Short mmCIF file of C-alpha atoms and ligand atoms in Angstrom, two decimals:
data_model
loop_
_atom_site.label_atom_id
_atom_site.label_comp_id
_atom_site.label_asym_id
_atom_site.label_seq_id
_atom_site.Cartn_x
_atom_site.Cartn_y
_atom_site.Cartn_z
CA UNK J 20 48.13 8.84 7.99
CA UNK J 21 46.41 6.87 5.19
CA UNK J 22 47.33 3.22 4.64
CA UNK J 23 48.23 1.83 1.23
CA UNK J 24 45.38 -0.05 -0.41
CA UNK J 25 45.39 -0.53 -4.21
CA UNK J 26 41.70 -1.51 -4.12
CA UNK J 27 40.59 1.62 -2.31
CA UNK J 28 38.75 4.34 -4.24
CA UNK J 29 40.40 7.04 -2.16
CA UNK J 30 43.31 8.80 -3.88
CA UNK J 31 45.49 8.90 -0.78
CA UNK J 32 45.12 5.17 -0.26
CA UNK J 33 45.83 3.88 -3.79
CA UNK J 34 48.47 6.54 -4.50
CA UNK J 35 49.92 6.33 -1.05
CA UNK J 36 52.77 8.68 -0.18
CA UNK J 37 54.12 6.35 2.52
CA UNK J 38 54.19 3.40 0.11
CA UNK J 39 55.93 5.48 -2.56
CA UNK J 40 58.60 6.67 -0.11
CA UNK J 41 59.10 3.09 1.11
CA UNK J 42 59.35 1.95 -2.54
CA UNK J 43 61.99 4.58 -3.28
CA UNK J 44 63.96 3.53 -0.18
CA UNK J 45 63.75 -0.15 -1.22
CA UNK J 46 64.81 0.73 -4.78
CA UNK J 47 67.79 2.79 -3.58
CA UNK J 48 68.84 0.00 -1.22
CA UNK J 49 68.69 -2.61 -4.00
CA UNK J 50 69.87 -0.66 -7.02
CA UNK J 51 73.19 -2.54 -7.03
CA UNK J 52 71.72 -5.89 -5.99
CA UNK J 53 72.63 -7.74 -9.20
CA UNK J 54 70.95 -10.97 -8.14
CA UNK J 55 67.60 -9.28 -7.43
CA UNK J 56 67.85 -7.22 -10.62
CA UNK J 57 68.43 -10.37 -12.68
CA UNK J 58 65.42 -12.01 -11.04
CA UNK J 59 63.23 -8.99 -11.85
CA UNK J 60 64.51 -8.91 -15.44
CA UNK J 61 63.76 -12.60 -15.82
CA UNK J 62 60.22 -12.06 -14.53
CA UNK J 63 59.67 -9.21 -17.01
CA UNK J 64 60.77 -11.18 -20.08
CA UNK J 65 58.03 -12.35 -22.50
CA UNK J 66 57.45 -16.13 -22.47
CA UNK J 67 56.03 -18.28 -25.23
CA UNK J 68 53.10 -20.51 -24.20
CA UNK J 69 50.61 -22.60 -26.16
CA UNK J 70 48.18 -19.66 -26.12
CA UNK J 71 50.80 -17.26 -27.45
CA UNK J 72 53.20 -14.90 -25.79
CA UNK J 73 52.67 -13.82 -22.19
CA UNK J 74 54.29 -11.33 -19.89
CA UNK J 75 53.81 -10.98 -16.15
CA UNK J 76 54.62 -7.29 -15.85
CA UNK J 77 56.25 -5.93 -12.70
CA UNK J 78 55.03 -4.49 -9.43
CA UNK J 79 55.78 -0.82 -8.68
CA UNK J 80 58.51 -1.94 -6.28
CA UNK J 81 60.21 -4.23 -8.78
CA UNK J 82 59.99 -1.69 -11.58
CA UNK J 83 61.35 1.03 -9.27
CA UNK J 84 64.44 -1.10 -8.52
CA UNK J 85 65.13 -1.29 -12.26
CA UNK J 86 64.65 2.44 -12.66
CA UNK J 87 67.07 3.14 -9.80
CA UNK J 88 69.70 0.73 -11.12
CA UNK J 89 72.52 2.34 -13.08
CA UNK J 90 74.78 -0.63 -13.71
CA UNK J 91 75.40 -0.09 -17.46
CA UNK J 92 74.97 -3.72 -18.57
CA UNK J 93 71.74 -4.07 -16.57
CA UNK J 94 70.37 -0.87 -18.09
CA UNK J 95 71.18 -2.30 -21.52
CA UNK J 96 69.27 -5.47 -20.55
CA UNK J 97 66.26 -3.39 -19.47
CA UNK J 98 66.24 -1.76 -22.91
CA UNK J 99 66.69 -5.09 -24.69
CA UNK J 100 63.74 -6.64 -22.86
CA UNK J 101 61.64 -3.53 -23.50
CA UNK J 102 62.28 -4.01 -27.21
CA UNK J 103 61.43 -7.74 -26.97
CA UNK J 104 58.10 -6.94 -25.27
CA UNK J 105 57.34 -4.26 -27.82
CA UNK J 106 57.98 -6.71 -30.66
CA UNK J 107 55.99 -9.50 -28.98
CA UNK J 108 52.81 -7.46 -28.40
CA UNK J 109 52.89 -4.56 -30.78
CA UNK J 110 55.24 -5.82 -33.51
CA UNK J 111 56.66 -3.02 -35.62
CA UNK J 112 53.36 -1.18 -35.93
CA UNK J 113 53.10 2.44 -34.77
CA UNK J 114 49.65 3.97 -34.51
CA UNK J 115 49.36 7.55 -35.79
CA UNK J 116 47.22 10.35 -34.36
CA UNK J 117 46.99 14.14 -34.14
CA UNK J 118 45.81 16.45 -31.37
CA UNK J 119 43.01 18.89 -32.12
CA UNK J 120 42.86 21.93 -29.84
CA UNK J 121 39.29 23.13 -29.44
CA UNK J 122 39.59 25.95 -26.93
CA UNK J 123 42.27 27.51 -24.75
CA UNK J 124 39.86 29.20 -22.36
CA UNK J 125 40.73 27.96 -18.89
CA UNK J 126 39.85 28.83 -15.31
CA UNK J 127 42.73 26.94 -13.72
CA UNK J 128 46.01 28.33 -12.47
CA UNK J 129 48.41 25.50 -13.49
CA UNK J 130 51.81 27.20 -13.24
CA UNK J 131 53.41 25.20 -16.10
CA UNK J 132 50.61 25.68 -18.63
CA UNK J 133 50.22 28.72 -20.89
CA UNK J 134 46.42 28.40 -20.65
CA UNK J 135 46.55 29.43 -16.98
CA UNK J 136 43.93 32.02 -16.17
CA UNK J 137 46.29 34.86 -15.35
CA UNK J 138 48.11 34.68 -18.69
CA UNK J 139 47.05 37.87 -20.46
CA UNK J 140 49.57 37.41 -23.30
CA UNK J 141 47.89 34.42 -24.94
CA UNK J 142 44.96 35.28 -27.24
CA UNK J 143 41.95 33.24 -26.11
CA UNK J 144 40.19 31.30 -28.79
CA UNK J 145 37.42 28.72 -29.04
CA UNK J 146 36.54 27.02 -32.32
CA UNK J 147 33.05 27.44 -33.74
CA UNK J 148 31.51 24.30 -35.26
CA UNK J 149 32.34 25.67 -38.71
CA UNK J 150 35.97 26.04 -37.61
CA UNK J 151 35.98 22.52 -36.14
CA UNK J 152 34.76 21.27 -39.52
CA UNK J 153 37.54 23.13 -41.33
CA UNK J 154 40.19 21.83 -38.95
CA UNK J 155 38.91 18.28 -39.45
CA UNK J 156 38.99 18.67 -43.23
CA UNK J 157 42.61 19.88 -42.99
CA UNK J 158 43.46 16.85 -40.79
CA UNK J 159 41.64 14.42 -43.07
CA UNK J 160 43.42 15.89 -46.09
CA UNK J 161 46.73 15.05 -44.41
CA UNK J 162 45.55 11.48 -43.90
CA UNK J 163 44.69 11.40 -40.19
CA UNK J 164 42.01 8.99 -38.97
CA UNK J 165 42.45 9.32 -35.21
CA UNK J 166 42.36 12.50 -33.13
CA UNK J 167 42.89 13.48 -29.52
CA UNK J 168 40.78 16.52 -28.70
CA UNK J 169 42.18 18.97 -26.17
CA UNK J 170 40.60 21.84 -24.28
CA UNK J 171 41.20 24.00 -21.24
CA UNK J 172 38.80 23.70 -18.31
CA UNK J 173 36.11 26.35 -18.39
CA UNK J 174 32.53 25.46 -17.46
CA UNK J 175 31.20 28.59 -19.15
CA UNK J 176 33.17 28.60 -22.40
CA UNK J 177 33.86 24.87 -22.80
CA UNK J 178 30.98 23.06 -21.04
CA UNK J 179 30.49 19.35 -21.70
CA UNK J 180 27.75 20.22 -24.24
CA UNK J 181 30.35 22.11 -26.31
CA UNK J 182 32.76 19.16 -26.22
CA UNK J 183 29.95 16.75 -27.21
CA UNK J 184 28.89 19.01 -30.07
CA UNK J 185 32.49 19.13 -31.34
CA UNK J 186 32.74 15.31 -31.20
CA UNK J 187 29.53 15.03 -33.23
CA UNK J 188 30.86 17.50 -35.79
CA UNK J 189 34.19 15.67 -36.05
CA UNK J 190 32.56 12.30 -36.71
CA UNK J 191 30.17 13.87 -39.27
CA UNK J 192 32.87 15.19 -41.63
CA UNK J 193 33.85 13.06 -44.63
CA UNK J 194 36.05 15.01 -46.99
CA UNK J 195 36.91 13.04 -50.16
CA UNK J 196 37.89 9.59 -48.82
CA UNK J 197 38.60 11.04 -45.37
CA UNK J 198 37.07 10.11 -42.03
CA UNK J 199 37.95 10.53 -38.39
CA UNK J 200 37.19 7.11 -36.98
CA UNK J 201 38.32 7.51 -33.40
CA UNK J 202 38.18 10.60 -31.20
CA UNK J 203 40.15 10.35 -27.98
CA UNK J 204 39.43 13.02 -25.40
CA UNK J 205 41.84 14.93 -23.16
CA UNK J 206 39.73 17.23 -21.03
CA UNK J 207 39.72 18.04 -17.34
CA UNK J 208 38.47 15.64 -14.68
CA UNK J 209 34.69 15.58 -14.61
CA UNK J 210 31.63 13.80 -13.20
CA UNK J 211 30.44 10.22 -13.79
CA UNK J 212 27.43 11.67 -15.59
CA UNK J 213 29.65 13.61 -18.01
CA UNK J 214 31.88 10.58 -18.60
CA UNK J 215 28.74 8.65 -19.48
CA UNK J 216 27.86 11.35 -22.03
CA UNK J 217 31.33 11.10 -23.54
CA UNK J 218 30.97 7.33 -23.73
CA UNK J 219 27.61 7.72 -25.49
CA UNK J 220 29.20 10.17 -27.94
CA UNK J 221 31.47 7.31 -29.05
CA UNK J 222 34.84 8.44 -27.75
CA UNK J 223 37.87 6.19 -27.83
CA UNK J 224 40.24 6.70 -24.91
CA UNK J 225 39.67 9.21 -22.13
CA UNK J 226 43.07 10.70 -21.41
CA UNK J 227 43.94 12.68 -18.32
CA UNK J 228 47.47 13.40 -17.19
CA UNK J 229 48.03 13.33 -13.48
CA UNK J 230 50.79 15.94 -13.98
CA UNK J 231 52.32 14.92 -10.63
CA UNK J 232 51.41 12.22 -8.13
CA UNK J 233 53.13 14.16 -5.33
CA UNK J 234 50.22 15.74 -3.50
CA UNK J 235 52.09 18.60 -1.85
CA UNK J 236 53.69 19.65 -5.14
CA UNK J 237 50.40 19.13 -6.96
CA UNK J 238 48.66 21.63 -4.68
CA UNK J 239 51.40 24.22 -5.29
CA UNK J 240 51.52 23.63 -9.05
CA UNK J 241 47.73 23.97 -9.29
CA UNK J 242 47.17 26.84 -6.87
CA UNK J 243 43.72 27.89 -8.09
CA UNK J 244 40.70 26.58 -9.98
CA UNK J 245 38.89 23.22 -9.90
CA UNK J 246 42.08 21.35 -10.84
CA UNK J 247 43.50 22.29 -7.40
CA UNK J 248 41.49 19.38 -5.96
CA UNK J 249 44.10 16.58 -5.98
CA UNK J 250 41.71 13.85 -4.88
CA UNK J 251 39.04 14.71 -7.47
CA UNK J 252 41.71 14.75 -10.20
CA UNK J 253 43.40 11.52 -9.07
CA UNK J 254 40.11 9.63 -8.75
CA UNK J 255 38.92 10.75 -12.22
CA UNK J 256 39.76 7.47 -13.97
CA UNK J 257 37.57 5.55 -11.52
CA UNK J 258 34.67 7.86 -12.32
CA UNK J 259 35.39 7.52 -16.06
CA UNK J 260 35.25 3.74 -15.73
CA UNK J 261 32.11 3.96 -13.64
CA UNK J 262 30.65 6.04 -16.49
CA UNK J 263 31.33 3.16 -18.88
CA UNK J 264 34.59 4.29 -20.48
CA UNK J 265 36.75 1.16 -20.80
CA UNK J 266 39.88 2.74 -22.22
CA UNK J 267 41.63 5.33 -20.10
CA UNK J 268 45.03 6.94 -20.67
CA UNK J 269 47.39 7.94 -17.86
CA UNK J 270 50.38 10.26 -17.95
CA UNK J 271 52.75 12.35 -15.87
CA UNK J 272 54.18 15.70 -16.93
CA UNK J 273 57.84 14.86 -16.44
CA UNK J 274 59.94 17.70 -15.10
CA UNK J 275 57.54 18.88 -12.40
CA UNK J 276 58.58 16.48 -9.64
CA UNK J 277 61.24 13.84 -8.96
CA UNK J 278 60.88 11.29 -11.73
CA UNK J 279 61.33 8.26 -9.46
CA UNK J 280 58.40 9.38 -7.32
CA UNK J 281 56.25 9.95 -10.42
CA UNK J 282 57.20 6.59 -11.88
CA UNK J 283 56.19 4.68 -8.74
CA UNK J 284 52.91 6.66 -8.61
CA UNK J 285 52.16 5.94 -12.25
CA UNK J 286 52.65 2.19 -11.89
CA UNK J 287 50.61 2.19 -8.67
CA UNK J 288 47.81 3.96 -10.54
CA UNK J 289 47.90 1.24 -13.21
CA UNK J 290 47.84 -1.45 -10.49
CA UNK J 291 44.88 0.28 -8.85
CA UNK J 292 42.84 0.28 -12.09
CA UNK J 293 43.63 -3.39 -12.61
CA UNK J 294 42.72 -4.23 -8.99
CA UNK J 295 39.41 -2.33 -9.00
CA UNK J 296 38.19 -2.56 -12.60
CA UNK J 297 39.99 -5.69 -13.79
CA UNK J 298 41.72 -3.79 -16.58
CA UNK J 299 44.76 -1.55 -16.56
CA UNK J 300 45.22 1.71 -18.46
CA UNK J 301 44.86 1.50 -22.25
CA UNK J 302 47.72 3.96 -22.72
CA UNK J 303 50.40 5.84 -20.83
CA UNK J 304 51.77 9.14 -22.17
CA UNK J 305 55.17 10.52 -21.30
CA UNK J 306 55.10 14.31 -21.88
CA UNK J 307 58.00 16.50 -20.73
CA UNK J 308 57.55 20.21 -19.95
CA UNK J 309 58.18 22.53 -22.88
CA UNK J 310 58.61 26.24 -23.41
CA UNK J 311 55.34 28.08 -24.07
CA UNK J 312 53.83 31.57 -23.85
CA UNK J 313 54.57 32.82 -20.31
CA UNK J 314 56.19 29.46 -19.42
CA UNK J 315 59.93 29.05 -18.95
CA UNK J 316 60.63 25.33 -18.46
CA UNK J 317 63.96 26.07 -16.72
CA UNK J 318 62.15 27.28 -13.59
CA UNK J 319 61.11 23.67 -12.93
CA UNK J 320 64.23 22.08 -11.52
CA UNK J 321 63.34 18.42 -12.05
CA UNK J 322 63.94 18.28 -15.78
CA UNK J 323 65.20 14.90 -16.95
CA UNK J 324 67.95 14.24 -19.50
CA UNK J 325 67.23 12.13 -22.59
CA UNK J 326 68.95 8.96 -21.33
CA UNK J 327 66.89 8.97 -18.11
CA UNK J 328 63.76 9.64 -20.16
CA UNK J 329 64.52 6.60 -22.31
CA UNK J 330 65.10 4.46 -19.23
CA UNK J 331 61.73 5.55 -17.82
CA UNK J 332 60.03 4.51 -21.08
CA UNK J 333 61.77 1.13 -21.04
CA UNK J 334 60.85 0.52 -17.39
CA UNK J 335 57.18 1.39 -18.05
CA UNK J 336 57.26 -1.11 -20.94
CA UNK J 337 58.49 -3.86 -18.58
CA UNK J 338 56.04 -2.99 -15.80
CA UNK J 339 52.84 -2.78 -17.89
CA UNK J 340 53.49 -4.78 -21.06
CA UNK J 341 49.90 -4.64 -22.37
CA UNK J 342 49.50 -0.88 -22.10
CA UNK J 343 50.09 1.22 -25.22
CA UNK J 344 52.58 4.05 -24.88
CA UNK J 345 52.33 7.47 -26.51
CA UNK J 346 54.99 10.03 -27.38
CA UNK J 347 54.04 13.42 -28.81
CA UNK J 348 55.76 16.03 -30.96
CA UNK J 349 57.00 17.66 -27.75
CA UNK J 350 60.00 15.41 -28.46
CA UNK J 351 62.48 15.72 -31.31
CA UNK J 352 62.88 13.27 -34.18
CA UNK J 353 66.02 11.80 -32.51
CA UNK J 354 64.37 11.19 -29.13
CA UNK J 355 61.22 9.81 -30.77
CA UNK J 356 63.31 7.52 -32.95
CA UNK J 357 65.04 5.95 -29.96
CA UNK J 358 61.86 5.78 -27.88
CA UNK J 359 60.05 3.82 -30.59
CA UNK J 360 62.33 0.86 -30.04
CA UNK J 361 61.81 0.96 -26.28
CA UNK J 362 58.09 0.41 -26.26
CA UNK J 363 56.26 3.39 -27.74
CA UNK J 364 53.28 2.23 -29.78
CA UNK J 365 51.56 5.51 -30.75
CA UNK J 366 52.92 8.82 -31.99
CA UNK J 367 51.40 12.07 -33.14
CA UNK J 368 52.45 13.53 -36.47
CA UNK J 369 52.33 17.02 -38.01
CA UNK J 370 50.73 18.33 -34.81
CA UNK J 371 49.71 21.92 -34.34
CA UNK J 372 49.12 22.79 -30.72
CA UNK J 373 47.34 26.07 -31.34
CA UNK J 374 43.57 26.52 -31.49
CA UNK J 375 42.71 26.59 -35.21
CA UNK J 376 46.29 25.78 -36.21
CA UNK J 377 45.58 23.28 -38.96
CA UNK J 378 43.68 25.71 -41.19
CA UNK J 379 46.50 28.29 -41.15
CA UNK J 380 49.03 27.81 -43.94
CA UNK J 381 51.91 28.93 -41.68
CA UNK J 382 52.38 27.22 -38.29
CA UNK J 383 50.84 29.78 -35.89
CA UNK J 384 52.57 30.34 -32.54
CA UNK J 385 50.34 32.82 -30.73
CA UNK J 386 47.93 30.32 -29.13
CA UNK J 387 50.25 27.30 -28.99
CA UNK J 388 50.04 25.11 -25.91
CA UNK J 389 53.72 24.24 -26.14
CA UNK J 390 56.59 24.47 -28.63
CA UNK J 391 56.55 21.56 -31.06
CA UNK J 392 59.98 19.96 -31.49
CA UNK J 393 59.12 17.59 -34.31
CA UNK J 394 57.71 19.86 -37.01
CA UNK J 395 57.76 17.42 -39.94
CA UNK J 396 54.76 16.84 -42.19
CA UNK J 397 52.74 13.64 -41.79
CA UNK J 398 54.17 12.36 -45.09
CA UNK J 399 57.70 12.90 -43.77
CA UNK J 400 56.93 11.16 -40.47
CA UNK J 401 55.27 8.21 -42.25
CA UNK J 402 58.22 7.80 -44.62
CA UNK J 403 60.74 8.11 -41.78
CA UNK J 404 58.91 5.45 -39.75
CA UNK J 405 59.00 3.03 -42.67
CA UNK J 406 62.68 3.76 -43.33
CA UNK J 407 63.36 2.92 -39.67
CA UNK J 408 61.57 -0.44 -40.07
CA UNK J 409 58.20 0.47 -38.52
CA UNK J 410 54.71 0.18 -40.03
CA UNK J 411 52.70 3.39 -39.60
CA UNK J 412 49.16 2.29 -38.79
CA UNK J 413 45.99 4.36 -39.11
CA UNK J 414 43.93 1.55 -37.64
CA UNK J 415 40.97 2.30 -35.38
CA UNK J 416 39.34 -1.12 -35.62
CA UNK J 417 39.49 -2.37 -32.05
CA UNK J 418 37.13 0.01 -30.39
CA UNK J 419 34.79 0.04 -33.38
CA UNK J 420 34.60 -3.76 -33.15
CA UNK J 421 33.96 -3.54 -29.41
CA UNK J 422 37.46 -4.67 -28.49
CA UNK J 423 37.96 -2.22 -25.63
CA UNK J 424 39.15 -2.65 -22.06
CA UNK J 425 39.83 -6.27 -21.15
CA UNK J 426 38.67 -7.49 -24.61
CA UNK J 427 41.54 -5.54 -26.19
CA UNK J 428 43.94 -6.90 -23.58
CA UNK J 429 42.74 -10.43 -24.39
CA UNK J 430 43.62 -9.90 -28.05
CA UNK J 431 47.04 -8.73 -26.98
CA UNK J 432 47.51 -11.69 -24.67
CA UNK J 433 46.29 -14.50 -26.92
CA UNK J 434 48.71 -13.72 -29.73
CA UNK J 435 46.01 -12.92 -32.30
CA UNK J 436 47.58 -9.57 -33.09
CA UNK J 437 49.37 -10.85 -36.19
CA UNK J 438 46.06 -12.05 -37.60
CA UNK J 439 44.22 -8.88 -36.67
CA UNK J 440 46.21 -5.71 -35.94
CA UNK J 441 48.85 -6.50 -38.54
CA UNK J 442 46.49 -6.79 -41.55
CA UNK J 443 44.50 -3.81 -40.24
CA UNK J 444 47.69 -1.75 -40.13
CA UNK J 445 48.60 -2.77 -43.69
CA UNK J 446 45.12 -1.98 -45.03
CA UNK J 447 44.96 1.45 -43.37
CA UNK J 448 48.51 2.24 -44.49
CA UNK J 449 47.41 1.39 -48.04
CA UNK J 450 44.54 3.89 -47.67
CA UNK J 451 47.05 6.51 -46.56
CA UNK J 452 49.45 5.79 -49.43
CA UNK J 453 46.77 5.77 -52.12
CA UNK J 454 44.92 8.87 -50.91
CA UNK J 455 47.56 11.16 -49.40
CA UNK J 456 51.21 10.12 -49.80
CA UNK J 457 53.92 11.62 -51.98
CA UNK J 458 55.31 9.44 -54.80
CA UNK J 459 58.47 8.64 -52.84
CA UNK J 460 56.52 7.58 -49.73
CA UNK J 461 54.19 5.47 -51.89
CA UNK J 462 57.13 3.61 -53.42
CA UNK J 463 58.64 2.71 -50.03
CA UNK J 464 55.22 1.93 -48.57
CA UNK J 465 53.89 -0.46 -51.20
CA UNK J 466 57.13 -2.43 -51.12
CA UNK J 467 56.92 -2.68 -47.33
CA UNK J 468 53.28 -3.81 -47.48
CA UNK J 469 54.14 -6.63 -49.93
CA UNK J 470 56.82 -7.87 -47.53
CA UNK J 471 54.67 -7.53 -44.42
CA UNK J 472 51.67 -9.34 -45.92
CA UNK J 473 53.78 -12.50 -45.92
CA UNK J 474 53.96 -12.38 -42.10
CA UNK J 475 50.20 -12.94 -41.62
CA UNK J 476 50.05 -16.51 -40.25
CA UNK J 477 46.51 -17.54 -41.31
CA UNK J 478 46.18 -18.15 -45.08
CA UNK J 479 42.56 -17.07 -45.12
CA UNK J 480 43.28 -13.79 -43.33
CA UNK J 481 46.22 -13.09 -45.66
CA UNK J 482 44.09 -13.66 -48.75
CA UNK J 483 41.34 -11.36 -47.50
CA UNK J 484 43.87 -8.66 -46.62
CA UNK J 485 45.47 -8.93 -50.08
CA UNK J 486 42.12 -8.68 -51.78
CA UNK J 487 41.07 -5.65 -49.66
CA UNK J 488 44.38 -3.93 -50.40
CA UNK J 489 43.75 -4.42 -54.13
CA UNK J 490 40.27 -2.97 -53.72
CA UNK J 491 41.66 0.10 -51.94
CA UNK J 492 44.20 0.59 -54.75
CA UNK J 493 41.67 0.16 -57.53
CA UNK J 494 38.47 1.68 -56.16
CA UNK J 495 37.12 4.13 -53.61
CA UNK J 496 36.20 1.34 -51.19
CA UNK J 497 37.70 2.07 -47.76
CA UNK J 498 37.49 1.09 -44.10
CA UNK J 499 38.09 -2.66 -44.28
CA UNK J 500 38.88 -4.19 -40.94
CA UNK J 501 39.29 -7.42 -39.02
N1 LIG N 611 42.85 20.89 -19.58
C1 LIG N 611 42.94 19.48 -19.47
C2 LIG N 611 43.49 19.10 -18.12
O1 LIG N 611 43.65 19.98 -17.29
O2 LIG N 611 43.77 17.96 -17.88
C3 LIG N 611 43.77 18.77 -20.49
C4 LIG N 611 44.23 19.48 -21.68
S1 LIG N 611 45.86 20.12 -21.59
C5 LIG N 611 45.56 20.96 -23.06
C6 LIG N 611 46.88 18.72 -21.97
C7 LIG N 611 48.16 18.52 -21.22
O3 LIG N 611 49.19 19.36 -21.71
C8 LIG N 611 48.16 18.79 -19.75
O4 LIG N 611 47.59 17.74 -19.05
C9 LIG N 611 49.65 18.96 -19.44
O5 LIG N 611 50.23 17.77 -18.98
C10 LIG N 611 50.26 19.31 -20.79
N2 LIG N 611 50.98 20.60 -20.72
C11 LIG N 611 50.57 21.73 -20.15
N3 LIG N 611 51.53 22.67 -20.22
C12 LIG N 611 52.59 22.13 -20.85
C13 LIG N 611 53.89 22.58 -21.21
N4 LIG N 611 54.32 23.81 -20.92
N5 LIG N 611 54.72 21.72 -21.84
C14 LIG N 611 54.32 20.46 -22.14
N6 LIG N 611 53.10 19.97 -21.84
C15 LIG N 611 52.24 20.79 -21.17
#
């Protein structure tokens, strides 16, 4: 049996089944241990220092105790601290993005995914470069600046060259004042050489969901195709980092396995990246299984209710305070609204999960990857966020200024976010309002920006931001950034 070793590069050693089971036993044993829980909560709380605000995060064992605890007042405390951490490091900014589905050809047999090879009911489609261009124009015309590209795994139909060509096309399109300034990539696990090519193509985050950390279940849920190889899939982030990609995004598909097991695995994966590469994951996503063509989510008997889902989000926030968290339109407006206060820092808006979906006037369902719960337009989502007290941000500055990996974390840790991310959010929101928003959204937005400008601590930075915002309003100059 493999021993636990967070520094190992072997999947079974850094995601160690024995250690997870021991963690779950420890968490169960201590879930009512109020003294220990208070100690863990105290450790998780953000502290002010001369350099700014700092947080220690939690180990997978500590975080698992919190997740197991169901003493109502302690659960409330977990949520309160999650909100404090969110405010301390991310403020009220929410980064916006949209997925772009390139191809649903796939050679895998993932039993929860409609792209699985045996599904004869889903029409297979792969965008041509002309179609990619049209999709990008449609996304730019909504106001999007940041995309996550998605594709099934198929070495013949979607080889790395196809993905690279699509990235090039996406970055080349500038419709009116539009631009896609950051392309994140969610494609199957691949080789160091291919990760290097993605890095050279200028991608932002490489995202790969583990789906489940439980090896036995993983093998059953991925019965055929290259994705069946648990170790190759689990070790993908190490290869991505070896290929030069600094920002990687983890995730679990909640509903497949027992959530406590997945949670411990997820935090152990983050600890492993920190131990080996000196930097944890840039983001963590929290997808839950949804209905889709040939997929009935009720056959997976580990579905989690909304309150547990919210607790998971809050516990991730406490465990890895410097990691961004993403929630997609798989979730409804209500769930997304509550999750935003518990630590989510990025959301998708107006997503279409079908290949070619953005150029169709009606939302097409035939090639959808999953049912979208939140079907509002981007303008509606932006307005709603502002009405709830958040600042929608279309900022992509960090990676374009070379602030990736540990350099981004340093910005987070040294409290410079209010002098950097905050003005960037306000300037990119101004671009959105001027170029794309409805009159009502503009009215709410400009008022919010005036208020929020006052919060920039450095006079010089505030003056520059004000002047740039005036330029955006009165000219076609765009893309200012700190
Ligand atoms: N093909 C790539 C891979 O295998 O990692 C990634 C792209 S896939 C389009 C993106 C993610 O969608 C998967 O990693 C999975 O977690 C999620 N997904 C698949 N089926 C789903 C379903 N029925 N409901 C919700 N999410 C699903």
